[in-house]
Structures are given as structure tokens and as C-alpha cells.
Amino acid sequence: MTFLFIGGAERAATMRAVFAAQAPDIAFQTADSLDDPASVRYIAAWTPPADMADRYPNLALLFSTGAGVDQFDLAALPPHVGLVRLVERHLIDGMVEYVTGSVFALHRDLFAYARAQREERWQELPVRPAAHRRIGILGAGELGRAVLSALRPFGFPLAAWSRSPRTLEGVTHFNGPDGLAAMLAQTDILVCLLPLTPDTTGILCRNLFDQLPSGAALVNVGRGRHLVEQDLLSALDEGRLSQAVLDVTAPEPLPSGHPFWGHPRILLTPHIASVTDAEGAARAMIANIRRHAQGAAPDGLVRRDAGY
Ligand code: GLV
């Protein structure tokens, strides 16, 4: 029974050590050491392996080494192969740190103060209590829910929107298109933590920005393709949005000369909001292999119909 890791050498070495210590019954292989593709039951990769169906006839589970699975073409994946998102503590904690950090920086006007400092302007802005800063999260999956829990003690009015109805403690939950409009109308800081699917591609567009209160801010930690770039630029330039924090772009890296680089109201980070921890990933994958062996569904199994 072989687990094939396709990825960087450093990550492979860390994962190999975890497998050796915790799952000696599973042969950990990398592409250069693999001699019998038919023995492969599990693959972990960020991008889809070529000729997967023909090359690995006994593949049971394909693990994404990240939280997202939009890089895989679900239609090209054999129906019997389970695709599994990475659900892992470090990945969740990283996202909580990045999003809460961004929310606080926006809430306390730190981006506006950074601009004022550059212009040598000593200017106080009114302080808004947290109870009057409404946070709306697009997406209420593992990451969205963890961010909401972290923000709850501070007293922000919290809302979340997702496809299906949910009950979340201390959070007003919305679903469906009408729910989206209702949430946007009462959101001062909007955070995108949606999976990228055909339904969510381009969701951060003029129509959506127009439904936010004037001066709202955006944090995009989903995927670059959630955003219609020109619409964001217009919304910022016209003052309808006050600030954007973007950790993702399309393509990545962002090409030189792109208007986002130098924009005074955009903070850009290079897709580092949350980064996979190799040790944690190996542990999560071993736990899922054990679950699968007992006939249980792996944690993070992708629903093919939903695409995430
Ligand atoms: C990163 O974006 C991931 O999907 O983990």
C-alpha cells in the first residue's frame, strides 16, 4: 500500500518522517522513488498528476496539499477516486491570524493612518466601537467558522453567507441570493473565504460592491478569480470601497506593472494568509487513510456535485 507525495523535497522529507513514525505500514514514496505505480492507493499533490486514471489504476484517495481543490478538474477525476481537501489545525490557525489581523487593521483605520503618515498628516479619525463595525464572511466552512469564533469575543456584529442554511452561535447566517443581498447591505468589512467554483467565480464584482454600504472594505483570501479586478479598481477609485486586502490574485505572482502593486488602497500579500504545514498535513492524511480503511468518509471529502 503506497502513498505517493508529489511536491517539494523539503516537504517530502518532513512528511516521510511522520509516515515512518506513525504509519510504518504505509510505503511513503515520491515520484522519483516510485517503481510500481499500481501499488499507489493514495496521492497527495497540489496540482493534478498527469494520466492519473491510467497510471495509478488502484488509486483510492487524492489529497490536496491545500485547503482548496479548484486546481483539480473534477470531471477528469475517475468517479471512484475520493478527492480530499486539507483540513488541518495549522492551516486554520494561519487563516484566523491573517483575517483577524486584517479586520483589526481595517477596524482601527491603520491603512488610513499609514497613508496619513506618508503624507506627514497628524490627523485623528473617529474611533468606531466594535459593536458598530459589521463583519460579513462569504463562506461558512472550516475556515470561515474558525474566523467567526475568533472574532466573536470582540463584540463585532457577525454575519456569514453560504450556499446552505446553517446555525452558527453568535452569527447571523444568510443563504441563497436574497440572503447575499441582505448580508451585503449590512456589512462594513467583507471577507471572502469561499471555495472557487463556477458559481463563485467573479462573485466580487461591481454588482456586489454596489450592495455594500459606502466606504466598506474587502479582504479576499479565497482565490484571485473570485475578484473582477477592474470592478475593484473602480470601486476604490470612486470611494465606494475604502480599502482592499488581497492575499490572492490571478495569475500569481501578479505581473509587474499591474495596477494593484502600487495602489494606495490595496494591501497585497503573496498568497501567504495560510500556508500548509508539512507535519500537520502528513498527520491529517494518515488519520484520513485510517478513516477510509475503516469504511468512514475522510475529513474534507469533496462533494463532487458542489465542487468543494
Ligand atoms: C491555499 O490557498 C490552500 O488552498 O491551502
XYZ file of N, CA, C and O in Angstrom, residues 92-191:
400
model
N -5.869 26.235 9.512
C -6.993 27.005 10.059
C -6.457 28.173 10.900
O -6.873 29.322 10.738
N -5.477 27.881 11.756
C -4.935 28.933 12.632
C -4.305 30.061 11.813
O -4.453 31.242 12.145
N -3.585 29.703 10.751
C -2.951 30.724 9.907
C -4.001 31.657 9.320
O -3.851 32.890 9.314
N -5.087 31.074 8.854
C -6.144 31.887 8.247
C -6.803 32.781 9.300
O -7.102 33.953 9.041
N -7.001 32.229 10.496
C -7.599 33.026 11.569
C -6.698 34.221 11.887
O -7.164 35.361 12.028
N -5.382 33.986 11.955
C -4.459 35.086 12.262
C -4.530 36.169 11.177
O -4.611 37.364 11.470
N -4.471 35.733 9.931
C -4.417 36.706 8.834
C -5.716 37.519 8.757
O -5.693 38.737 8.616
N -6.831 36.814 8.844
C -8.107 37.533 8.672
C -8.404 38.409 9.881
O -8.801 39.564 9.719
N -8.175 37.899 11.080
C -8.449 38.762 12.240
C -7.491 39.957 12.224
O -7.893 41.088 12.501
N -6.229 39.730 11.860
C -5.270 40.833 11.755
C -5.760 41.889 10.772
O -5.716 43.096 11.047
N -6.254 41.442 9.627
C -6.750 42.384 8.615
C -7.984 43.124 9.122
O -8.128 44.336 8.921
N -8.875 42.382 9.769
C -10.105 43.005 10.275
C -9.761 44.086 11.292
O -10.288 45.202 11.243
N -8.825 43.793 12.199
C -8.462 44.801 13.202
C -7.764 45.997 12.563
O -7.993 47.142 12.954
N -6.898 45.731 11.582
C -6.212 46.845 10.914
C -7.235 47.745 10.213
O -7.117 48.973 10.237
N -8.249 47.135 9.621
C -9.293 47.922 8.959
C -10.152 48.634 10.000
O -10.451 49.829 9.873
N -10.539 47.901 11.017
C -11.415 48.458 12.054
C -10.779 49.677 12.708
O -11.446 50.675 12.972
N -9.453 49.615 12.978
C -8.779 50.714 13.664
C -8.103 51.687 12.680
O -7.241 52.453 13.039
N -8.501 51.597 11.389
C -8.056 52.571 10.366
C -6.541 52.604 10.167
O -5.978 53.647 9.816
N -5.868 51.481 10.381
C -4.399 51.507 10.279
C -3.923 51.789 8.851
O -2.869 52.390 8.663
N -4.712 51.382 7.861
C -4.288 51.674 6.476
C -4.400 53.172 6.198
O -3.535 53.760 5.567
N -5.464 53.780 6.714
C -5.630 55.229 6.538
C -4.512 55.967 7.271
O -3.964 56.953 6.772
N -4.140 55.489 8.473
C -3.061 56.145 9.215
C -1.717 55.965 8.508
O -0.868 56.867 8.546
N -1.514 54.816 7.859
C -0.255 54.610 7.127
C -0.174 55.615 5.978
O 0.889 56.182 5.702
N -1.302 55.863 5.315
C -1.304 56.861 4.229
C -1.038 58.258 4.810
O -0.254 59.031 4.265
N -1.694 58.538 5.954
C -1.520 59.858 6.571
C -0.059 60.065 6.973
O 0.503 61.153 6.802
N 0.553 59.032 7.494
C 1.957 59.145 7.926
C 2.859 59.484 6.736
O 3.727 60.356 6.827
N 2.619 58.785 5.622
C 3.452 59.055 4.432
C 3.321 60.511 3.994
O 4.234 61.088 3.441
N 2.133 61.081 4.248
C 1.907 62.478 3.837
C 2.183 63.462 4.988
O 1.836 64.645 4.889
N 2.759 62.951 6.096
C 3.043 63.789 7.283
C 1.800 64.534 7.748
O 1.819 65.737 8.007
N 0.702 63.796 7.811
C -0.563 64.369 8.286
C -0.876 63.797 9.657
O -1.056 62.583 9.783
N -0.923 64.619 10.693
C -1.289 64.178 12.048
C -2.780 64.393 12.184
O -3.228 65.505 12.442
N -3.550 63.333 11.939
C -4.994 63.559 11.845
C -5.734 62.417 12.517
O -5.569 61.265 12.122
N -6.513 62.768 13.534
C -7.273 61.724 14.232
C -8.537 61.376 13.456
O -9.217 62.267 12.958
N -8.819 60.097 13.408
C -10.083 59.662 12.807
C -10.994 59.222 13.949
O -10.503 58.754 14.980
N -12.297 59.358 13.760
C -13.201 58.929 14.846
C -13.044 57.427 15.106
O -12.867 56.654 14.171
N -13.073 57.060 16.374
C -12.970 55.634 16.722
C -14.378 55.051 16.770
O -15.241 55.560 17.475
N -14.568 53.995 15.991
C -15.884 53.341 15.985
C -15.823 52.137 16.915
O -14.906 51.320 16.778
N -16.761 51.991 17.817
C -16.722 50.788 18.656
C -16.963 49.529 17.815
O -17.628 49.584 16.771
N -16.412 48.417 18.289
C -16.575 47.154 17.552
C -18.059 46.842 17.322
O -18.429 46.298 16.279
N -18.880 47.218 18.291
C -20.314 46.912 18.166
C -20.941 47.603 16.957
O -22.027 47.238 16.516
N -20.238 48.598 16.401
C -20.766 49.293 15.222
C -19.975 48.969 13.955
O -20.063 49.698 12.969
N -19.143 47.942 14.006
C -18.397 47.544 12.800
C -18.884 46.149 12.415
O -18.588 45.168 13.083
N -19.625 46.106 11.327
C -20.271 44.841 10.964
C -19.383 44.029 10.031
O -18.929 44.528 9.011
N -19.161 42.781 10.427
C -18.280 41.906 9.640
C -19.145 40.866 8.929
O -19.986 40.225 9.555
N -18.915 40.688 7.643
C -19.639 39.657 6.886
C -18.640 38.721 6.222
O -17.704 39.170 5.563
N -18.837 37.435 6.420
C -17.917 36.457 5.824
C -18.657 35.717 4.716
O -19.753 35.184 4.942
N -18.059 35.692 3.535
C -18.590 34.864 2.454
C -17.959 33.492 2.615
O -16.742 33.343 2.479
N -18.780 32.498 2.924
C -18.247 31.146 3.153
C -18.301 30.832 4.633
O -17.829 31.624 5.450
N -18.903 29.709 4.966
C -19.001 29.319 6.374
C -18.512 27.887 6.529
O -19.104 27.069 7.220
N -17.394 27.590 5.868
C -16.769 26.275 6.012
C -15.848 26.282 7.220
O -15.964 27.141 8.107
N -14.915 25.334 7.212
C -13.983 25.199 8.338
C -13.311 26.543 8.662
O -13.223 26.957 9.802
N -12.815 27.207 7.610
C -12.026 28.429 7.811
C -12.928 29.584 8.242
O -12.622 30.306 9.189
N -14.033 29.754 7.552
C -14.950 30.847 7.879
C -15.453 30.727 9.313
O -15.497 31.721 10.056
N -15.794 29.514 9.707
C -16.328 29.333 11.074
C -15.262 29.612 12.126
O -15.537 30.185 13.170
N -14.015 29.218 11.826
C -12.932 29.472 12.792
C -12.682 30.970 12.929
O -12.455 31.476 14.029
N -12.738 31.690 11.815
C -12.543 33.147 11.866
C -13.671 33.785 12.689
O -13.432 34.654 13.540
N -14.883 33.349 12.461
C -16.023 33.906 13.205
C -15.863 33.660 14.709
O -16.096 34.560 15.522
N -15.438 32.451 15.070
C -15.261 32.153 16.508
C -14.201 33.052 17.113
O -14.330 33.509 18.254
N -13.128 33.305 16.341
C -12.048 34.142 16.884
C -12.506 35.587 17.052
O -12.070 36.285 17.960
N -13.385 36.054 16.182
C -13.826 37.455 16.248
C -14.924 37.675 17.292
O -15.137 38.789 17.754
N -15.617 36.606 17.644
C -16.812 36.735 18.494
C -16.567 37.502 19.804
O -17.357 38.394 20.144
N -15.475 37.227 20.544
C -15.328 37.911 21.850
C -15.194 39.430 21.758
O -15.366 40.111 22.762
N -14.914 39.968 20.578
C -14.639 41.403 20.480
C -15.890 42.261 20.303
O -15.819 43.483 20.355
N -17.007 41.607 20.063
C -18.262 42.356 20.025
C -18.672 42.891 18.668
O -19.611 43.683 18.574
N -17.965 42.503 17.592
C -18.411 42.917 16.252
C -19.732 42.203 15.931
O -19.850 41.009 16.193
N -20.682 42.878 15.316
C -21.833 42.142 14.781
C -21.332 41.237 13.640
O -20.685 41.723 12.704
N -21.584 39.944 13.729
C -21.011 38.989 12.783
C -22.089 38.379 11.907
O -23.170 38.022 12.396
N -21.776 38.246 10.617
C -22.703 37.581 9.696
C -21.896 36.686 8.757
O -20.705 36.918 8.533
N -22.552 35.671 8.250
C -21.886 34.792 7.280
C -22.904 34.385 6.236
O -24.111 34.301 6.516
N -22.404 34.145 5.037
C -23.274 33.707 3.949
C -22.693 32.445 3.329
O -21.483 32.363 3.099
N -23.528 31.460 3.102
C -23.089 30.274 2.365
C -24.283 29.676 1.630
O -25.406 30.155 1.761
N -23.983 28.647 0.846
C -25.000 28.043 -0.021
C -26.202 27.511 0.755
O -27.343 27.774 0.442
N -25.870 26.730 1.804
C -26.982 26.100 2.525
C -27.159 26.745 3.897
O -26.216 27.305 4.457
N -28.388 26.624 4.435
C -28.660 27.226 5.743
C -27.802 26.594 6.839
O -27.469 25.407 6.755
N -27.441 27.353 7.824
C -26.624 26.868 8.937
C -27.029 27.616 10.190
O -27.493 28.754 10.116
N -26.745 27.009 11.331
C -26.915 27.739 12.589
C -25.535 27.895 13.195
O -24.839 26.904 13.400
N -25.122 29.126 13.423
C -23.795 29.382 13.990
C -23.983 30.292 15.193
O -24.625 31.342 15.087
N -23.399 29.894 16.319
C -23.584 30.645 17.558
C -23.062 32.077 17.417
O -21.924 32.297 16.987
N -23.900 33.035 17.749
C -23.468 34.431 17.754
C -23.300 35.030 16.366
O -22.695 36.093 16.233
N -23.800 34.351 15.327
C -23.595 34.822 13.952
C -24.946 34.830 13.246
O -25.716 33.876 13.360
N -25.235 35.910 12.515
C -26.439 35.914 11.682
C -26.063 35.232 10.369
O -25.160 35.692 9.676
N -26.738 34.144 10.079
C -26.371 33.395 8.875
C -27.363 33.662 7.757
O -28.569 33.724 7.975
N -26.817 33.827 6.554
C -27.647 34.063 5.366
C -27.327 32.999 4.331
O -26.195 32.520 4.262
N -28.311 32.664 3.518
C -28.005 31.776 2.398
C -28.845 32.159 1.186
O -29.816 32.910 1.307
N -28.395 31.673 0.036
C -29.120 31.953 -1.200
C -28.893 33.380 -1.682
O -28.331 34.206 -0.961
N -29.352 33.698 -2.911
C -29.113 35.026 -3.493
C -29.752 36.156 -2.684
O -29.134 37.206 -2.482
N -30.963 35.949 -2.169
C -31.596 37.018 -1.379
C -30.822 37.247 -0.087
O -30.665 38.388 0.370
N -30.351 36.135 0.463
C -29.564 36.222 1.698
C -28.293 37.006 1.460
O -27.859 37.783 2.324
N -27.705 36.832 0.292
C -26.460 37.547 -0.003
C -26.717 39.053 -0.013
O -25.994 39.826 0.623
N -27.766 39.459 -0.697
C -28.088 40.894 -0.761
C -28.335 41.440 0.646
O -27.860 42.524 1.000
N -29.046 40.663 1.454
C -29.368 41.129 2.815
C -28.101 41.285 3.641
O -27.943 42.253 4.393
N -27.165 40.337 3.492
C -25.939 40.442 4.289
C -25.093 41.621 3.814
O -24.570 42.390 4.626
N -24.958 41.767 2.502
C -24.101 42.829 1.970
C -24.563 44.204 2.453
O -23.747 45.067 2.780
N -25.883 44.393 2.509
C -26.425 45.697 2.896
C -26.003 46.084 4.313
O -26.055 47.248 4.675
N -25.585 45.098 5.113
C -25.207 45.420 6.495
C -23.808 44.920 6.813
O -23.553 44.388 7.885
N -22.877 45.088 5.849
C -21.501 44.628 6.057
C -20.515 45.775 5.824
O -20.468 46.339 4.735
N -19.718 46.071 6.850
C -18.683 47.110 6.701
C -17.345 46.511 6.273
O -16.564 47.165 5.596
N -17.072 45.278 6.724
C -15.847 44.584 6.297
C -16.272 43.228 5.748
O -16.846 42.409 6.475
N -16.014 43.020 4.462
C -16.430 41.779 3.810
C -15.196 40.907 3.592
O -14.194 41.357 3.034
N -15.291 39.659 4.033
C -14.168 38.725 3.896
C -14.597 37.596 2.971
O -15.626 36.958 3.206
